[in-house]
Structures are given as structure tokens and as C-alpha cells.
PDB file of C-alpha atoms in Angstrom:
ATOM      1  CA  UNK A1116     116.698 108.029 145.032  1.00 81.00           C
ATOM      2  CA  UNK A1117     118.245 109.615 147.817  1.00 79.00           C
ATOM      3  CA  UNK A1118     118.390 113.249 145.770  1.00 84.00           C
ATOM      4  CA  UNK A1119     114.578 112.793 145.986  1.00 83.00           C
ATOM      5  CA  UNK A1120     114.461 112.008 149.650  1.00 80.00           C
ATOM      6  CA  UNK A1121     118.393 112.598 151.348  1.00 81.00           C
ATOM      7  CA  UNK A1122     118.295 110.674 154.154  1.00 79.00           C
ATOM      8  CA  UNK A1123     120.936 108.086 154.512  1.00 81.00           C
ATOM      9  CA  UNK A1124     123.683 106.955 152.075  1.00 84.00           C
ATOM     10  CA  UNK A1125     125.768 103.831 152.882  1.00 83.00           C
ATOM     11  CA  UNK A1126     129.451 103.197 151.508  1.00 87.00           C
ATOM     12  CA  UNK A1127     130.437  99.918 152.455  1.00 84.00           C
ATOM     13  CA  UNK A1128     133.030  97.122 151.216  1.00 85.00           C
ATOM     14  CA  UNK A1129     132.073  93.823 149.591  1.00 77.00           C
ATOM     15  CA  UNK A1130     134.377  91.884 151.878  1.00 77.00           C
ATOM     16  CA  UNK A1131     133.294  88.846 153.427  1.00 69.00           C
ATOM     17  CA  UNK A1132     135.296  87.248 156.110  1.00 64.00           C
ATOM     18  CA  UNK A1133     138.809  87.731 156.770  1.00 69.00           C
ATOM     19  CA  UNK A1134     141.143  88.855 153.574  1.00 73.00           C
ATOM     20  CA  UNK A1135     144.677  90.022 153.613  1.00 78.00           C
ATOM     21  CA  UNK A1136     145.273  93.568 152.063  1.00 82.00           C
ATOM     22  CA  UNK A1137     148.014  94.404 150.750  1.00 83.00           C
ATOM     23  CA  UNK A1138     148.077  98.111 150.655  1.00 84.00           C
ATOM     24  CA  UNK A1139     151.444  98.740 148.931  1.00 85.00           C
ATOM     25  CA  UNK A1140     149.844  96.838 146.048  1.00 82.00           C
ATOM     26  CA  UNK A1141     147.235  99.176 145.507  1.00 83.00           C
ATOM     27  CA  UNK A1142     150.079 101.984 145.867  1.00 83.00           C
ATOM     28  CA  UNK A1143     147.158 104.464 144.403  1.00 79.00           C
ATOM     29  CA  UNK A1144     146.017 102.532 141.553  1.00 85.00           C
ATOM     30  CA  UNK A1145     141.958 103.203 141.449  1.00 88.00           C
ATOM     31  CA  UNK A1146     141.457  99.810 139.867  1.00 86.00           C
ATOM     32  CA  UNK A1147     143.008  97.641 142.444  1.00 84.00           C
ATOM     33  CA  UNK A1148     141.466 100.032 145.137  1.00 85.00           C
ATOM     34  CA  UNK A1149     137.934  99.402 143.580  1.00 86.00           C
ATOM     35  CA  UNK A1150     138.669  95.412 142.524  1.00 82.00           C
ATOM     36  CA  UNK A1151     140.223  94.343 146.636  1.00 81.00           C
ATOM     37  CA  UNK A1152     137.037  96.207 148.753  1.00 83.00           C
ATOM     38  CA  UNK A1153     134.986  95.788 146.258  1.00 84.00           C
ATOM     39  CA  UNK A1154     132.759  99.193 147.246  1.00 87.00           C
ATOM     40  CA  UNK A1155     129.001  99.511 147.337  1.00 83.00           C
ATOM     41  CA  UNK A1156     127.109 102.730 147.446  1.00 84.00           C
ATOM     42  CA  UNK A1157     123.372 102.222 148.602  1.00 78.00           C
ATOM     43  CA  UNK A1158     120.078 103.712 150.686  1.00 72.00           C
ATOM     44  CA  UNK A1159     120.620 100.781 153.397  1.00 65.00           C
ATOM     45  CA  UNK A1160     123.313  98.254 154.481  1.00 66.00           C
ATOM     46  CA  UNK A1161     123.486  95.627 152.782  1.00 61.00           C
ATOM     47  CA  UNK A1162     122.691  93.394 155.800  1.00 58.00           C
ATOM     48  CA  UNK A1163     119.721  95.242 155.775  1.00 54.00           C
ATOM     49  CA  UNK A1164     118.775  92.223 152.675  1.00 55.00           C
ATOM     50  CA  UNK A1165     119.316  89.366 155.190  1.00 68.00           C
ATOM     51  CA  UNK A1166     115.949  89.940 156.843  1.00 79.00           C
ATOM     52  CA  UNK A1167     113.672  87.220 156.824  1.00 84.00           C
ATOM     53  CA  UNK A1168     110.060  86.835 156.206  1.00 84.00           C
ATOM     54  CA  UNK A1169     107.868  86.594 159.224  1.00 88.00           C
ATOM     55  CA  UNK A1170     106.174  83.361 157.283  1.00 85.00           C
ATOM     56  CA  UNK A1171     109.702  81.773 156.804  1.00 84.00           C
ATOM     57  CA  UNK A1172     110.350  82.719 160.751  1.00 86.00           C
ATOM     58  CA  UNK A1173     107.390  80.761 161.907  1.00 87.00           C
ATOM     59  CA  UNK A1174     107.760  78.004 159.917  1.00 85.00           C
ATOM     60  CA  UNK A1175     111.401  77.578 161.316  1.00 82.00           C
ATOM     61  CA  UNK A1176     110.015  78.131 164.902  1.00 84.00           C
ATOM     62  CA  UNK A1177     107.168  75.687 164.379  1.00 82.00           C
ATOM     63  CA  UNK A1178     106.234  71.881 163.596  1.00 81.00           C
ATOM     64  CA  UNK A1179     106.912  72.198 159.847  1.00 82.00           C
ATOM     65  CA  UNK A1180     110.531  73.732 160.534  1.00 80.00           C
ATOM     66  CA  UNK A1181     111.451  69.749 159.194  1.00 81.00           C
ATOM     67  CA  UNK A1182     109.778  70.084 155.932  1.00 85.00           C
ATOM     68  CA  UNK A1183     112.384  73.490 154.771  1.00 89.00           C
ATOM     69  CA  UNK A1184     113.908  73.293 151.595  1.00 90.00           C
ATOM     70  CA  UNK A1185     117.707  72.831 152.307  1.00 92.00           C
ATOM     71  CA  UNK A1186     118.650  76.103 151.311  1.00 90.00           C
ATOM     72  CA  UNK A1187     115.869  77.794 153.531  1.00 91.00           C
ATOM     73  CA  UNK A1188     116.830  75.920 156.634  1.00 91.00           C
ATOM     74  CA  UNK A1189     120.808  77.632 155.920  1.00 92.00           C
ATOM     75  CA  UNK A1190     119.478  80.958 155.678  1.00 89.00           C
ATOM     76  CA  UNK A1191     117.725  80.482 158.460  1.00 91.00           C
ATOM     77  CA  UNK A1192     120.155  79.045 160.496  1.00 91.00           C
ATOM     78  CA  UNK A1193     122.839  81.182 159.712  1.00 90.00           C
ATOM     79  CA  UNK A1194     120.254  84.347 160.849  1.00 90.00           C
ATOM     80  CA  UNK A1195     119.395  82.655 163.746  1.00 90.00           C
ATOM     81  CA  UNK A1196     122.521  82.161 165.115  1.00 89.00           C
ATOM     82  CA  UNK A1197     124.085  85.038 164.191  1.00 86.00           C
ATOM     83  CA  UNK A1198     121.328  87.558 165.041  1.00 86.00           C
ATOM     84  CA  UNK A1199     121.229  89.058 161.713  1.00 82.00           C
ATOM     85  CA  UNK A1200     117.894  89.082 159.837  1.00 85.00           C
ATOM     86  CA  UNK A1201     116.046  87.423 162.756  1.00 88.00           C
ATOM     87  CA  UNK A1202     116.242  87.783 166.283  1.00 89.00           C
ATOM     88  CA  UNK A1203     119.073  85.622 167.905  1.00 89.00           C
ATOM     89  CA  UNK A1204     117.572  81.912 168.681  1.00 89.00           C
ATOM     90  CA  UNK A1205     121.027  79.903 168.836  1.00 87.00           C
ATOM     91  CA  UNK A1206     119.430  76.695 170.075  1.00 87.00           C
ATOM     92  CA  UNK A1207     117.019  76.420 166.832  1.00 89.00           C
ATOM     93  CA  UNK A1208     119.894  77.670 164.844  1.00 90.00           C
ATOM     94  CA  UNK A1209     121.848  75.287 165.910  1.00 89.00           C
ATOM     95  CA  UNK A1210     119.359  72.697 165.180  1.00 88.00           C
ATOM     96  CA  UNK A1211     118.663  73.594 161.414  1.00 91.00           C
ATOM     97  CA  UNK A1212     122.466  74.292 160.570  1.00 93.00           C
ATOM     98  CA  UNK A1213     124.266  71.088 162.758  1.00 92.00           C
ATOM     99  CA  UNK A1214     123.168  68.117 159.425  1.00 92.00           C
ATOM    100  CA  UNK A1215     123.897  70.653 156.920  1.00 94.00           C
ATOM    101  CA  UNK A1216     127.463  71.507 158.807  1.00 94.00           C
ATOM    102  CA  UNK A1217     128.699  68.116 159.646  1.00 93.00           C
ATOM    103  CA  UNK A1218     127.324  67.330 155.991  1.00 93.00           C
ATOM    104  CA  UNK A1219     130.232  69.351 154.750  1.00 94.00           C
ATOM    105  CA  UNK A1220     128.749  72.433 154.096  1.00 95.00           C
ATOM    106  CA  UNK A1221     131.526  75.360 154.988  1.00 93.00           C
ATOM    107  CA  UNK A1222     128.906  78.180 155.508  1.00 91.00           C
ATOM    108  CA  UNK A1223     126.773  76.231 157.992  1.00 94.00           C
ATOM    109  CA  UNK A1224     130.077  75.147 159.926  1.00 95.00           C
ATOM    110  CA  UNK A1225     131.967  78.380 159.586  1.00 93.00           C
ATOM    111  CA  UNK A1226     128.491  80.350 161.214  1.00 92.00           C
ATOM    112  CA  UNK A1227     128.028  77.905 163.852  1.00 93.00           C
ATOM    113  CA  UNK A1228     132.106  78.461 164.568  1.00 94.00           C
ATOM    114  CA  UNK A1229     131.287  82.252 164.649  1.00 90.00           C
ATOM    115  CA  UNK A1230     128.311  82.253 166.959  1.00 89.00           C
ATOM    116  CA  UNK A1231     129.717  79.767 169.715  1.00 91.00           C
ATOM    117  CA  UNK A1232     133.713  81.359 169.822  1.00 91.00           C
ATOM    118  CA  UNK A1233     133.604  83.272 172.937  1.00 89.00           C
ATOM    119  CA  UNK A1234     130.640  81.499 174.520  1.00 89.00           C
ATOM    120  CA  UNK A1235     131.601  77.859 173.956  1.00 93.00           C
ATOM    121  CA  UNK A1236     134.814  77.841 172.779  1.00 96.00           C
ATOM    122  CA  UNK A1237     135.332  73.855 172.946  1.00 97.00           C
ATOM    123  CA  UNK A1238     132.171  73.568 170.230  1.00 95.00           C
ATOM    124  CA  UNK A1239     132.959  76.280 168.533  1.00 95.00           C
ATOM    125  CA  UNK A1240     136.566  75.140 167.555  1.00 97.00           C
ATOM    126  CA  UNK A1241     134.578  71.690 166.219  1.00 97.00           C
ATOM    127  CA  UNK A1242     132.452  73.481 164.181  1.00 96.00           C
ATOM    128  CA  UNK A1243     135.606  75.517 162.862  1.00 97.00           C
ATOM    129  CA  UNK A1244     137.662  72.354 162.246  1.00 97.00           C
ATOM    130  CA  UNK A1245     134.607  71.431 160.094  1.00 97.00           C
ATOM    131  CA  UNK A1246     134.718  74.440 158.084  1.00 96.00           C
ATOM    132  CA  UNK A1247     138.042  74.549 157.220  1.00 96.00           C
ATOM    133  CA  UNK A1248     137.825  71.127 156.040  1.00 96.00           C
ATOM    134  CA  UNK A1249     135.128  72.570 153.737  1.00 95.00           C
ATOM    135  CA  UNK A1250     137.603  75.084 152.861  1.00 93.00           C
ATOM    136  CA  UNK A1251     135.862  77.865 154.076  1.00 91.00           C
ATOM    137  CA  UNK A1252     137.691  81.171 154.405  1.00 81.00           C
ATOM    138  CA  UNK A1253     138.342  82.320 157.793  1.00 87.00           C
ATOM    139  CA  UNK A1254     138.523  78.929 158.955  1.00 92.00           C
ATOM    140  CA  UNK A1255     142.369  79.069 160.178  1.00 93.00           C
ATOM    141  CA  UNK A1256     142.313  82.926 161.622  1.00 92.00           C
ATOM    142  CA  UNK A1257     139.303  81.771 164.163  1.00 93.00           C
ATOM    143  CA  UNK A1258     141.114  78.261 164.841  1.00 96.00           C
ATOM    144  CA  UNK A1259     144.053  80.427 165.677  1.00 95.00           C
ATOM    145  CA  UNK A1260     142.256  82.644 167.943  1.00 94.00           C
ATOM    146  CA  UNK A1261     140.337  79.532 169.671  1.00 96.00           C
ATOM    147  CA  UNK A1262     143.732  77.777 170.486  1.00 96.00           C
ATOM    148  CA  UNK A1263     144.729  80.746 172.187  1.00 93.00           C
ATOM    149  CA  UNK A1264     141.528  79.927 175.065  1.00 93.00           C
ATOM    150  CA  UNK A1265     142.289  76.239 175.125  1.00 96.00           C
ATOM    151  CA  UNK A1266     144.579  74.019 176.451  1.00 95.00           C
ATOM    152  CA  UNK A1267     146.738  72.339 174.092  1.00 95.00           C
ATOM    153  CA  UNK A1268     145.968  68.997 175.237  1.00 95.00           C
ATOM    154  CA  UNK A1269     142.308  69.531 174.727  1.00 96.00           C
ATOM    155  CA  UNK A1270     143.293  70.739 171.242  1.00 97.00           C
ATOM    156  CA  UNK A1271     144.867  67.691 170.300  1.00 97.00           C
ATOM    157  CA  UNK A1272     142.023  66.124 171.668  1.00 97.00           C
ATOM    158  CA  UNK A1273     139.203  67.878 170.116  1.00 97.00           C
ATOM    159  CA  UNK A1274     141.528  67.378 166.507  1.00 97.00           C
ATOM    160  CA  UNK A1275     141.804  63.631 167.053  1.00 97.00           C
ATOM    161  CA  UNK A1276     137.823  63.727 167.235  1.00 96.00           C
ATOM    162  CA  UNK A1277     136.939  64.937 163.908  1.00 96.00           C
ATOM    163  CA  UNK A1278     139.674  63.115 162.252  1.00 96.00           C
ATOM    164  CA  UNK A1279     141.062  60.510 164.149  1.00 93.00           C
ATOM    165  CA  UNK A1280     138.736  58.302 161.654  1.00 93.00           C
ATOM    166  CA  UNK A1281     140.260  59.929 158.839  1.00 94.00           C
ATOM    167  CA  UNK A1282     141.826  57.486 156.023  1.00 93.00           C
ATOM    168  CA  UNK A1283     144.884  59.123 154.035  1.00 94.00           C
ATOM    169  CA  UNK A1284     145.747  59.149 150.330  1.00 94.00           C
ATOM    170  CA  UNK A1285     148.164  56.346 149.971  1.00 92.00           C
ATOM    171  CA  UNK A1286     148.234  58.476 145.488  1.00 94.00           C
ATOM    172  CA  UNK A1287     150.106  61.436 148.100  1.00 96.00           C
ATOM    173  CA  UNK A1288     153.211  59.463 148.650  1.00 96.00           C
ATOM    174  CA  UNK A1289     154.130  59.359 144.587  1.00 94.00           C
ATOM    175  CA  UNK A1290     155.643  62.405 145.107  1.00 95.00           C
ATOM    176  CA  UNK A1291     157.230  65.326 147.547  1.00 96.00           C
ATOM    177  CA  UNK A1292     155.032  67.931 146.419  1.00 96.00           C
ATOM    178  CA  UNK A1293     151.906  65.874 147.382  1.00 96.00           C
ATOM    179  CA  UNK A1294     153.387  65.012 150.342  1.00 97.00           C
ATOM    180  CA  UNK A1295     154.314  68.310 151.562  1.00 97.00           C
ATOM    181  CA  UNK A1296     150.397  69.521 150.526  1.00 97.00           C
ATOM    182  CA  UNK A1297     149.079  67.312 152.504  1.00 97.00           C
ATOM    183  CA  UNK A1298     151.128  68.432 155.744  1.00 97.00           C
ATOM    184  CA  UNK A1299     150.801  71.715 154.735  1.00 97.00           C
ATOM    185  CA  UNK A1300     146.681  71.756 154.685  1.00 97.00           C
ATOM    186  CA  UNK A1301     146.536  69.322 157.810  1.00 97.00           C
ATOM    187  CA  UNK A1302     148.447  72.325 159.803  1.00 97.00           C
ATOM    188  CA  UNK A1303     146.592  75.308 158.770  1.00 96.00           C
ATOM    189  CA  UNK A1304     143.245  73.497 158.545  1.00 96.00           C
ATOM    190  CA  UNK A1305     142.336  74.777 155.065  1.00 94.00           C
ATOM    191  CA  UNK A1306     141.064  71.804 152.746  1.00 95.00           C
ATOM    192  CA  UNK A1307     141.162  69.231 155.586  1.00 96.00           C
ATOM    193  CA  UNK A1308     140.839  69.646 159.116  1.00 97.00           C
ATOM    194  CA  UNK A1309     143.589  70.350 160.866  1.00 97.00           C
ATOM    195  CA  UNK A1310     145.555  68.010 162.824  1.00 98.00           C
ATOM    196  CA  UNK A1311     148.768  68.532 164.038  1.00 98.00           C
ATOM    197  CA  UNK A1312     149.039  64.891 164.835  1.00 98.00           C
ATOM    198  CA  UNK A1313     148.311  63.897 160.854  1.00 98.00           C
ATOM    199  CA  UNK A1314     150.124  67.170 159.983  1.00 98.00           C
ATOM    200  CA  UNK A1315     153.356  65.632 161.075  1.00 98.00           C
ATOM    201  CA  UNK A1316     152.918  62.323 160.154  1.00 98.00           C
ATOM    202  CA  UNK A1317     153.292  63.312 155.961  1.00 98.00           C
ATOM    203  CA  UNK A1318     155.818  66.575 157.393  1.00 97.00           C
ATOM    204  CA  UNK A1319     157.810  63.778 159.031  1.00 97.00           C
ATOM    205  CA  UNK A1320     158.242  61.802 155.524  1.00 97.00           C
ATOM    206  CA  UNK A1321     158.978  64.941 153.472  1.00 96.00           C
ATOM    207  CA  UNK A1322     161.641  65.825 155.380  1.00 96.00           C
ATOM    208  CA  UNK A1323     162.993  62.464 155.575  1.00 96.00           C
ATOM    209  CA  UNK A1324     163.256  62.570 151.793  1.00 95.00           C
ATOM    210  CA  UNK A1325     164.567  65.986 152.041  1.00 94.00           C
ATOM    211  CA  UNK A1326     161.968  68.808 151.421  1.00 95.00           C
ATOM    212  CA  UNK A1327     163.129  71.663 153.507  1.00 96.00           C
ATOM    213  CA  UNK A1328     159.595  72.668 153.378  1.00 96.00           C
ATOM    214  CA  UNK A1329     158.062  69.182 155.212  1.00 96.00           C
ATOM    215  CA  UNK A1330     161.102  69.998 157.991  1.00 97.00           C
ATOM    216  CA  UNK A1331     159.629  74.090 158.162  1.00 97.00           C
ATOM    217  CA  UNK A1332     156.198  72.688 159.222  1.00 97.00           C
ATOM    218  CA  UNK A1333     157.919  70.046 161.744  1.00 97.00           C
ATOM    219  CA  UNK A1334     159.117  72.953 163.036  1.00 96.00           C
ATOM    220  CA  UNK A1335     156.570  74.818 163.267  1.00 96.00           C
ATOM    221  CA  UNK A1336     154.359  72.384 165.206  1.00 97.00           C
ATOM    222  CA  UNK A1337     157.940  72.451 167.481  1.00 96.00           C
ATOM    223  CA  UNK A1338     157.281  75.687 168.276  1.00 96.00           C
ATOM    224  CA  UNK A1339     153.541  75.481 168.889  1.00 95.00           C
ATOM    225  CA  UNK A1340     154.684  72.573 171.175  1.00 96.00           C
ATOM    226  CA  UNK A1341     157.501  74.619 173.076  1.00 94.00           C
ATOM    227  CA  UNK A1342     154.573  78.169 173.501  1.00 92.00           C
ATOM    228  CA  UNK A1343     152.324  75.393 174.940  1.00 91.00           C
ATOM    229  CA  UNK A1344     154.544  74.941 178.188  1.00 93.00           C
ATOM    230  CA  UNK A1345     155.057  71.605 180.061  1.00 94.00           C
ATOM    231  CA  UNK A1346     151.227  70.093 179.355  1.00 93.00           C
ATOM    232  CA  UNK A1347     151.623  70.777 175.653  1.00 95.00           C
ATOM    233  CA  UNK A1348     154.822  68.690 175.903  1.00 95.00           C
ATOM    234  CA  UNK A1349     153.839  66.399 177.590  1.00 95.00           C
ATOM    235  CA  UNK A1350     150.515  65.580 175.289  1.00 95.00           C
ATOM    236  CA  UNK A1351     152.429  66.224 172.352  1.00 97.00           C
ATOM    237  CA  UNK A1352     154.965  63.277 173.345  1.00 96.00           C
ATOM    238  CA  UNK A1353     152.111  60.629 172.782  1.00 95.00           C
ATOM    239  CA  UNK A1354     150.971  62.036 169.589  1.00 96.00           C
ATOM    240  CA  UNK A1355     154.215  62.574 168.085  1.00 97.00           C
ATOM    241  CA  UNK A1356     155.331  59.070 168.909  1.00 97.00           C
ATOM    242  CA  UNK A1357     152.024  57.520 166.888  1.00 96.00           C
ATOM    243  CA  UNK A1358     152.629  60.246 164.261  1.00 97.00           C
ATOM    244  CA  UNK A1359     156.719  58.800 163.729  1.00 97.00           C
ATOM    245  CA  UNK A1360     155.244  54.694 163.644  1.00 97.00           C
ATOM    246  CA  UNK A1361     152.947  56.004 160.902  1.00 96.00           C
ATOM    247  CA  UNK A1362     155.378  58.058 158.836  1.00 97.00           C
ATOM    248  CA  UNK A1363     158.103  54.900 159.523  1.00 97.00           C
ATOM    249  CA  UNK A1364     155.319  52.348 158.271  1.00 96.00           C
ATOM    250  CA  UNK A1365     154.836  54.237 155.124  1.00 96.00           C
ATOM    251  CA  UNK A1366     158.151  55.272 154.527  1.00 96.00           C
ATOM    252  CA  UNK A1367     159.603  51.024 155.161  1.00 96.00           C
ATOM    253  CA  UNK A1368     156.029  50.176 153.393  1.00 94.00           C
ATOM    254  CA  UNK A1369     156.243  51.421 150.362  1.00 93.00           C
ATOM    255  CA  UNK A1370     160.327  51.392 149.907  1.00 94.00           C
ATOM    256  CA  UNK A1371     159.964  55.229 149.549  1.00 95.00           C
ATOM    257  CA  UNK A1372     163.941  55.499 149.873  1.00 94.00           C
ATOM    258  CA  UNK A1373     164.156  53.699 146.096  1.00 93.00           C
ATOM    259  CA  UNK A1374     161.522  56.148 144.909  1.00 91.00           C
ATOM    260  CA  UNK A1375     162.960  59.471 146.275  1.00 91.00           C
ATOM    261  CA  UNK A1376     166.762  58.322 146.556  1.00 82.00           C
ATOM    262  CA  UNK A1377     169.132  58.864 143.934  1.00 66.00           C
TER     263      UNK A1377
END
């Protein structure tokens, strides 16, 4: 096709979101190359696909956006409040991707994230909790960046409101592996949301029955704490001290010293 008419040819990579490469892996091996960017030779971008149909456009913008098939009100969502496919309309966006999002769906959440980083960071770092707890890729790169914009204390804060109400798997405590999962997803945010609060709660009862790793992520939150300044210390103190009655409950609860003790 483009022989016949040699216009434009596009070489882009397959890569969605954020993925780690490792360069000195591929150390000139054509296979790896090919299988980690995953290349794509066409006429047009590939984002030139995402654009919708004027008739799915209007129904979206008008009184029948409510009767969408679930998987039409995500496309459309995700192009409106992105931009791409359809003119940028965040507030209907918004609107068809917040159920869908808060339903647990990582693509809805992860958009949303994506759309509101640098113009409401606050919502957008909601929205980004949710889609790591969908286990969305990319999730703990933007949560990263947000932190940087926001106070710690509002972090905490903004943590404690999507999970606060969060139960926890009393199956976790049958063994030190479990229990250093748990601490490990609840820091990076990848599989539940993150919480540093919860994340130290199950870190906090690793370490007491010895996992170096548990005692890594401890101090790692330490650190977070210390880069924070004075405020950070000063909200982590309250939050720390409700994480250490938790871990102590569970830990005198369930007589974990007879099950991880010698």
C-alpha cells in the first residue's frame, strides 16, 4: 500500500504504559529486541484506530448516553478524557468512566488518574489508588509522581479514604511469606491500594517474627517519613501508633510467637 501511494509510513512500539527495559538483556539479540517493543509498521498511528463514530459521540453527549453498553461507555470515557479519538470533554468523561472505575475496573481508574495528574492532583491520586488496586500497570510510577505535589499528611489522608474501610485477610497471618505480600503490595499500591498506614501494620509483624524483608519495607516507609520533613512526622506519629495496636492485637491474638517461634 504505501509503494502504490508513498506517503507516510509509521514505526511505532506496542508498549502501553510504563515498562522497564532492560537493554543489556537484549545485548543485540533481534528476538528480544522485536518480543520487549513489540514493533509495528503501518500507513497511520495506531491511535489513529481510537477514533470514534460521530453516532457513538452523540449518543454519549445526549439523553441516551445512560442506555451505552458497558464497554461503549469505557471507550468513550477513556477518549473523552484523554482527548484521543474525540475531542477532550473531561466532565462527561468523567461521568461515564467514575461507576465503571470505583467498580474496580483498572482502565477506567488508571485514565481518569492520567487525565486529572497535573490539573487536580488530589483526585487524580484517588483515581490512581483505585487503579492500582485493580492492578493496573502504571499505577505506582504516577502515585509516585503525585506524592511528590502533595503534602504527606494529605497523602495519608487521601489513603485512609479509599481504604480505611478495608477488612484484612486474617488466612495472611499462617505464614511469613503471606505476611510480607501483603505489606509489600499495600506499599507500592499494586494489587491493593496503597496504604502506608496498613503497609506497616503486616511489615510490623513480619519483622517481629523475623523477615528481614517485613523490617526493609518498615524502613522504607522510615525514610518516606524522614524526606517528608517535620509535617510528615508529625502525621505519621498518629498513624504509626494505630498501625503498632493493630500489628500487637494480631500478633497477642492469634499467639503468633507459638506459630513462628522455634
Amino acid at each position: 500500500a504505501f509503494l502504490a501511494s508513498p506517503e507516510t509510513l509509521v514505526l511505532e512500539t506496542g508498549i502501553e504504559g510504563d515498562e522497564f527495559l532492560d537493554f543489556d538483556a537484549m545485548d543485540g539479540d533481534l528476538s528480544v529486541v522485536f518480543d520487549t517493543l513489540r514493533p509495528r509498521l503501518a500507513l497511520a498511528a495506531a491511535r489513529r484506530n481510537d477514533i470514534l463514530p460521530v453516532a457513538l459521540l452523540q449518543q454519549a453527549l445526549g439523553e441516551d448516553a445512560a442506555q451505552l453498553s458497558i464497554e461503549d461507555r469505557k471507550r468513550l470515557g477513556i477518549a473523552l478524557v484523554t482527548g484521543v479519538g474525540a475531542p477532550r470533554n473531561s466532565a462527561v468523561g468523567t461521568m461515564l468512566l467514575g461507576d465503571l472505575a470505583r467498580g474496580g475496573d483498572g482502565d477506567a481508574a488508571a485514565a481518569m488518574a492520567g487525565a486529572l495528574e497535573h490539573r487536580a492532583p488530589e483526585d487524580a491520586y484517588r483515581w490512581a489508588l483505585l487503579a492500582g488496586r485493580a492492578n493496573e500497570a502504571g499505577a505506582t510510577a504516577m502515585l509516585d509522581r503525585l506524592e511528590r505535589s502533595l503534602p504527606f499528611a494529605r497523602v495519608l489522608e487521601l489513603q485512609n479514604d479509599v481504604s480505611g474501610g478495608d477488612t484484612h485477610p486474617s488466612g495472611a497471618l499462617n505464614r511469613v511469606s503471606s505476611i510480607r505480600d501483603e505489606a509489600s503490595m499495600r506499599l507500592s499500591g499494586r494489587g491493593q491500594a496503597r496504604s502506608y498506614q496498613i503497609a506497616a501494620m503486616w511489615a510490623m509483624i513480619g519483622a517481629a517474627a523475623g523477615d528481614p524483608e517485613a523490617a526493609d519495607i518498615l524502613g522504607d516507609i522510615d525514610e518516606r517519613v524522614r524526606l517528608g520533613g517535620d509535617s510528615a512526622r508529625e502525621a505519621w506519629a498518629a498513624a504509626e501508633s494505630s498501625a503498632s495496636q493493630q500489628a500487637t492485637s494480631a500478633w497477642v491474638g492469634q499467639d503468633l510467637p507459638a506459630r513462628f517461634g522455634k
